[in-house]
C-alpha positions as protocol buffer text, in pm:
chain_id: "A"
residue {
  index: 1
  type: UNK
  ca { x: 13525 y: 14845 z: 15596 }
}
residue {
  index: 2
  type: UNK
  ca { x: 13238 y: 14608 z: 15665 }
}
residue {
  index: 3
  type: UNK
  ca { x: 13109 y: 14409 z: 15371 }
}
residue {
  index: 4
  type: UNK
  ca { x: 12757 y: 14458 z: 15244 }
}
residue {
  index: 5
  type: UNK
  ca { x: 12647 y: 14127 z: 15397 }
}
residue {
  index: 6
  type: UNK
  ca { x: 12793 y: 14226 z: 15736 }
}
residue {
  index: 7
  type: UNK
  ca { x: 12613 y: 14561 z: 15726 }
}
residue {
  index: 8
  type: UNK
  ca { x: 12286 y: 14394 z: 15628 }
}
residue {
  index: 9
  type: UNK
  ca { x: 12323 y: 14137 z: 15906 }
}
residue {
  index: 10
  type: UNK
  ca { x: 12387 y: 14412 z: 16163 }
}
residue {
  index: 11
  type: UNK
  ca { x: 12078 y: 14601 z: 16045 }
}
residue {
  index: 12
  type: UNK
  ca { x: 11866 y: 14286 z: 16056 }
}
residue {
  index: 13
  type: UNK
  ca { x: 11986 y: 14206 z: 16410 }
}
residue {
  index: 14
  type: UNK
  ca { x: 11919 y: 14563 z: 16518 }
}
residue {
  index: 15
  type: UNK
  ca { x: 11567 y: 14544 z: 16376 }
}
residue {
  index: 16
  type: UNK
  ca { x: 11511 y: 14212 z: 16553 }
}
residue {
  index: 17
  type: UNK
  ca { x: 11625 y: 14354 z: 16887 }
}
residue {
  index: 18
  type: UNK
  ca { x: 11399 y: 14658 z: 16841 }
}
residue {
  index: 19
  type: UNK
  ca { x: 11090 y: 14440 z: 16830 }
}
residue {
  index: 20
  type: UNK
  ca { x: 11197 y: 14151 z: 17054 }
}
residue {
  index: 21
  type: UNK
  ca { x: 11315 y: 14347 z: 17356 }
}
residue {
  index: 22
  type: UNK
  ca { x: 11141 y: 14582 z: 17590 }
}
residue {
  index: 23
  type: UNK
  ca { x: 11327 y: 14892 z: 17695 }
}
residue {
  index: 24
  type: UNK
  ca { x: 11683 y: 14907 z: 17569 }
}
residue {
  index: 25
  type: UNK
  ca { x: 11959 y: 15091 z: 17747 }
}
residue {
  index: 26
  type: UNK
  ca { x: 12288 y: 15224 z: 17620 }
}
residue {
  index: 27
  type: UNK
  ca { x: 12580 y: 15400 z: 17781 }
}
residue {
  index: 28
  type: UNK
  ca { x: 12819 y: 15657 z: 17638 }
}
residue {
  index: 29
  type: UNK
  ca { x: 13100 y: 15862 z: 17785 }
}
residue {
  index: 30
  type: UNK
  ca { x: 13252 y: 16199 z: 17720 }
}
residue {
  index: 31
  type: UNK
  ca { x: 13611 y: 16114 z: 17810 }
}
residue {
  index: 32
  type: UNK
  ca { x: 13832 y: 16421 z: 17848 }
}
residue {
  index: 33
  type: UNK
  ca { x: 14210 y: 16414 z: 17871 }
}
residue {
  index: 34
  type: UNK
  ca { x: 14423 y: 16660 z: 18070 }
}
residue {
  index: 35
  type: UNK
  ca { x: 14432 y: 16900 z: 17775 }
}
residue {
  index: 36
  type: UNK
  ca { x: 14052 y: 16908 z: 17764 }
}
residue {
  index: 37
  type: UNK
  ca { x: 14030 y: 16706 z: 17444 }
}
residue {
  index: 38
  type: UNK
  ca { x: 13743 y: 16459 z: 17404 }
}
residue {
  index: 39
  type: UNK
  ca { x: 13778 y: 16099 z: 17288 }
}
residue {
  index: 40
  type: UNK
  ca { x: 13572 y: 16012 z: 16979 }
}
residue {
  index: 41
  type: UNK
  ca { x: 13518 y: 15695 z: 16778 }
}
residue {
  index: 42
  type: UNK
  ca { x: 13440 y: 15642 z: 16411 }
}
residue {
  index: 43
  type: UNK
  ca { x: 13280 y: 15304 z: 16345 }
}
residue {
  index: 44
  type: UNK
  ca { x: 13296 y: 15101 z: 16026 }
}
residue {
  index: 45
  type: UNK
  ca { x: 12920 y: 15041 z: 16009 }
}
residue {
  index: 46
  type: UNK
  ca { x: 12776 y: 15392 z: 16057 }
}
residue {
  index: 47
  type: UNK
  ca { x: 12884 y: 15733 z: 15939 }
}
residue {
  index: 48
  type: UNK
  ca { x: 13023 y: 15998 z: 16170 }
}
residue {
  index: 49
  type: UNK
  ca { x: 13224 y: 16040 z: 16488 }
}
residue {
  index: 50
  type: UNK
  ca { x: 13061 y: 15944 z: 16819 }
}
residue {
  index: 51
  type: UNK
  ca { x: 13123 y: 15943 z: 17189 }
}
residue {
  index: 52
  type: UNK
  ca { x: 13232 y: 15588 z: 17281 }
}
residue {
  index: 53
  type: UNK
  ca { x: 12976 y: 15350 z: 17423 }
}
residue {
  index: 54
  type: UNK
  ca { x: 12724 y: 15082 z: 17349 }
}
residue {
  index: 55
  type: UNK
  ca { x: 12446 y: 14867 z: 17483 }
}
residue {
  index: 56
  type: UNK
  ca { x: 12400 y: 14742 z: 17836 }
}
residue {
  index: 57
  type: UNK
  ca { x: 12371 y: 14365 z: 17815 }
}
residue {
  index: 58
  type: UNK
  ca { x: 12132 y: 14148 z: 18017 }
}
residue {
  index: 59
  type: UNK
  ca { x: 12272 y: 14092 z: 18367 }
}
residue {
  index: 60
  type: UNK
  ca { x: 12514 y: 14385 z: 18332 }
}
residue {
  index: 61
  type: UNK
  ca { x: 12497 y: 14713 z: 18522 }
}
residue {
  index: 62
  type: UNK
  ca { x: 12553 y: 15045 z: 18343 }
}
residue {
  index: 63
  type: UNK
  ca { x: 12900 y: 15116 z: 18483 }
}
residue {
  index: 64
  type: UNK
  ca { x: 13023 y: 14767 z: 18395 }
}
residue {
  index: 65
  type: UNK
  ca { x: 12888 y: 14814 z: 18043 }
}
residue {
  index: 66
  type: UNK
  ca { x: 13058 y: 15152 z: 18017 }
}
residue {
  index: 67
  type: UNK
  ca { x: 13391 y: 15009 z: 18136 }
}
residue {
  index: 68
  type: UNK
  ca { x: 13361 y: 14726 z: 17883 }
}
residue {
  index: 69
  type: UNK
  ca { x: 13276 y: 14960 z: 17595 }
}
residue {
  index: 70
  type: UNK
  ca { x: 13559 y: 15202 z: 17678 }
}
residue {
  index: 71
  type: UNK
  ca { x: 13807 y: 14914 z: 17693 }
}
residue {
  index: 72
  type: UNK
  ca { x: 13680 y: 14768 z: 17364 }
}
residue {
  index: 73
  type: UNK
  ca { x: 13662 y: 15095 z: 17171 }
}
residue {
  index: 74
  type: UNK
  ca { x: 13953 y: 15292 z: 17310 }
}
residue {
  index: 75
  type: UNK
  ca { x: 14162 y: 15072 z: 17540 }
}
residue {
  index: 76
  type: UNK
  ca { x: 14053 y: 15314 z: 17814 }
}
residue {
  index: 77
  type: UNK
  ca { x: 14035 y: 15213 z: 18180 }
}
residue {
  index: 78
  type: UNK
  ca { x: 13857 y: 15445 z: 18421 }
}
residue {
  index: 79
  type: UNK
  ca { x: 14058 y: 15524 z: 18735 }
}
residue {
  index: 80
  type: UNK
  ca { x: 13775 y: 15705 z: 18916 }
}
residue {
  index: 81
  type: UNK
  ca { x: 13398 y: 15681 z: 18884 }
}
residue {
  index: 82
  type: UNK
  ca { x: 13251 y: 15882 z: 18597 }
}
residue {
  index: 83
  type: UNK
  ca { x: 12980 y: 16140 z: 18664 }
}
residue {
  index: 84
  type: UNK
  ca { x: 12633 y: 16080 z: 18522 }
}
residue {
  index: 85
  type: UNK
  ca { x: 12552 y: 16380 z: 18302 }
}
residue {
  index: 86
  type: UNK
  ca { x: 12210 y: 16287 z: 18170 }
}
residue {
  index: 87
  type: UNK
  ca { x: 11954 y: 16029 z: 18064 }
}
residue {
  index: 88
  type: UNK
  ca { x: 11827 y: 16061 z: 17708 }
}
residue {
  index: 89
  type: UNK
  ca { x: 11557 y: 15906 z: 17494 }
}
residue {
  index: 90
  type: UNK
  ca { x: 11719 y: 15790 z: 17171 }
}
residue {
  index: 91
  type: UNK
  ca { x: 11408 y: 15773 z: 16956 }
}
residue {
  index: 92
  type: UNK
  ca { x: 11610 y: 15749 z: 16634 }
}
residue {
  index: 93
  type: UNK
  ca { x: 11741 y: 15407 z: 16742 }
}
residue {
  index: 94
  type: UNK
  ca { x: 11410 y: 15276 z: 16877 }
}
residue {
  index: 95
  type: UNK
  ca { x: 11096 y: 15409 z: 17042 }
}
residue {
  index: 96
  type: UNK
  ca { x: 11214 y: 15228 z: 17357 }
}
residue {
  index: 97
  type: UNK
  ca { x: 11586 y: 15315 z: 17362 }
}
residue {
  index: 98
  type: UNK
  ca { x: 11751 y: 15527 z: 17632 }
}
residue {
  index: 99
  type: UNK
  ca { x: 12112 y: 15638 z: 17675 }
}
residue {
  index: 100
  type: UNK
  ca { x: 12298 y: 15722 z: 17995 }
}
residue {
  index: 101
  type: UNK
  ca { x: 12575 y: 15974 z: 17931 }
}
residue {
  index: 102
  type: UNK
  ca { x: 12869 y: 15991 z: 18170 }
}
residue {
  index: 103
  type: UNK
  ca { x: 13159 y: 16235 z: 18192 }
}
residue {
  index: 104
  type: UNK
  ca { x: 13499 y: 16082 z: 18267 }
}
residue {
  index: 105
  type: UNK
  ca { x: 13818 y: 16273 z: 18335 }
}
residue {
  index: 106
  type: UNK
  ca { x: 14023 y: 16016 z: 18530 }
}
residue {
  index: 107
  type: UNK
  ca { x: 14147 y: 15727 z: 18317 }
}
residue {
  index: 108
  type: UNK
  ca { x: 14447 y: 15559 z: 18169 }
}
residue {
  index: 109
  type: UNK
  ca { x: 14480 y: 15446 z: 17812 }
}
residue {
  index: 110
  type: UNK
  ca { x: 14695 y: 15167 z: 17678 }
}
residue {
  index: 111
  type: UNK
  ca { x: 14807 y: 15162 z: 17319 }
}
residue {
  index: 112
  type: UNK
  ca { x: 14515 y: 15291 z: 17111 }
}
residue {
  index: 113
  type: UNK
  ca { x: 14326 y: 15032 z: 16915 }
}
residue {
  index: 114
  type: UNK
  ca { x: 14410 y: 14994 z: 16553 }
}
residue {
  index: 115
  type: UNK
  ca { x: 14143 y: 14976 z: 16288 }
}
residue {
  index: 116
  type: UNK
  ca { x: 13941 y: 14654 z: 16289 }
}
residue {
  index: 117
  type: UNK
  ca { x: 13600 y: 14529 z: 16174 }
}
residue {
  index: 118
  type: UNK
  ca { x: 13413 y: 14760 z: 16414 }
}
residue {
  index: 119
  type: UNK
  ca { x: 13641 y: 15059 z: 16474 }
}
residue {
  index: 120
  type: UNK
  ca { x: 13770 y: 15262 z: 16179 }
}
residue {
  index: 121
  type: UNK
  ca { x: 13942 y: 15538 z: 16381 }
}
residue {
  index: 122
  type: UNK
  ca { x: 13966 y: 15683 z: 16729 }
}
residue {
  index: 123
  type: UNK
  ca { x: 14125 y: 15993 z: 16871 }
}
residue {
  index: 124
  type: UNK
  ca { x: 14121 y: 16282 z: 17113 }
}
residue {
  index: 125
  type: UNK
  ca { x: 14001 y: 16612 z: 16967 }
}
residue {
  index: 126
  type: UNK
  ca { x: 13982 y: 16968 z: 17093 }
}
residue {
  index: 127
  type: UNK
  ca { x: 13612 y: 17056 z: 17140 }
}
residue {
  index: 128
  type: UNK
  ca { x: 13652 y: 17358 z: 16912 }
}
residue {
  index: 129
  type: UNK
  ca { x: 13820 y: 17148 z: 16641 }
}
residue {
  index: 130
  type: UNK
  ca { x: 13603 y: 16835 z: 16610 }
}
residue {
  index: 131
  type: UNK
  ca { x: 13607 y: 16629 z: 16290 }
}
residue {
  index: 132
  type: UNK
  ca { x: 13360 y: 16760 z: 16035 }
}
residue {
  index: 133
  type: UNK
  ca { x: 13162 y: 16434 z: 16049 }
}
residue {
  index: 134
  type: UNK
  ca { x: 13100 y: 16455 z: 16425 }
}
residue {
  index: 135
  type: UNK
  ca { x: 12733 y: 16370 z: 16474 }
}
residue {
  index: 136
  type: UNK
  ca { x: 12483 y: 16638 z: 16576 }
}
residue {
  index: 137
  type: UNK
  ca { x: 12397 y: 16444 z: 16895 }
}
residue {
  index: 138
  type: UNK
  ca { x: 12764 y: 16429 z: 16993 }
}
residue {
  index: 139
  type: UNK
  ca { x: 12803 y: 16802 z: 16934 }
}
residue {
  index: 140
  type: UNK
  ca { x: 12487 y: 16874 z: 17135 }
}
residue {
  index: 141
  type: UNK
  ca { x: 12607 y: 16665 z: 17431 }
}
residue {
  index: 142
  type: UNK
  ca { x: 12944 y: 16841 z: 17429 }
}
residue {
  index: 143
  type: UNK
  ca { x: 12767 y: 17180 z: 17421 }
}
residue {
  index: 144
  type: UNK
  ca { x: 12569 y: 17073 z: 17729 }
}
residue {
  index: 145
  type: UNK
  ca { x: 12879 y: 16958 z: 17915 }
}
residue {
  index: 146
  type: UNK
  ca { x: 13123 y: 17230 z: 17814 }
}
residue {
  index: 147
  type: UNK
  ca { x: 12910 y: 17535 z: 17736 }
}
residue {
  index: 148
  type: UNK
  ca { x: 12616 y: 17493 z: 17973 }
}
residue {
  index: 149
  type: UNK
  ca { x: 12358 y: 17443 z: 17698 }
}
residue {
  index: 150
  type: UNK
  ca { x: 12024 y: 17318 z: 17836 }
}
residue {
  index: 151
  type: UNK
  ca { x: 12022 y: 16939 z: 17875 }
}
residue {
  index: 152
  type: UNK
  ca { x: 11784 y: 16789 z: 17625 }
}
residue {
  index: 153
  type: UNK
  ca { x: 11569 y: 16486 z: 17706 }
}
residue {
  index: 154
  type: UNK
  ca { x: 11637 y: 16362 z: 17350 }
}
residue {
  index: 155
  type: UNK
  ca { x: 11962 y: 16213 z: 17230 }
}
């Protein structure tokens, strides 16, 4: 669990980036295994279960960022290009933040990451048996992908 000072520092850095940068871009992936289960991540610094992903850094393209985030959060290596599912405005993070959501079904995974300062837990879950704390945005994206719900412009 992150200490109070670590959480405050993360929030301060996030606030700084919100005002010091122009448009921000993030990537996330709905990674499905052969059984149709989806990979989710629970971080130490925010509540809930999320699709893995993170920010695209300066000088980095979206697919490189996605590959980096999947490796960092789940020891997942894509073995085929993911499919872009949608582009979303994430107004809860910042009035300038957007997220690219990809669907990945071809990958290999090394030994899952153990808990550390950033990742509390990870796992594959059946879409009809998600952890109770799965975020509403994650549930909405899975409904779009798996049940044909209309794709929202909002994360």
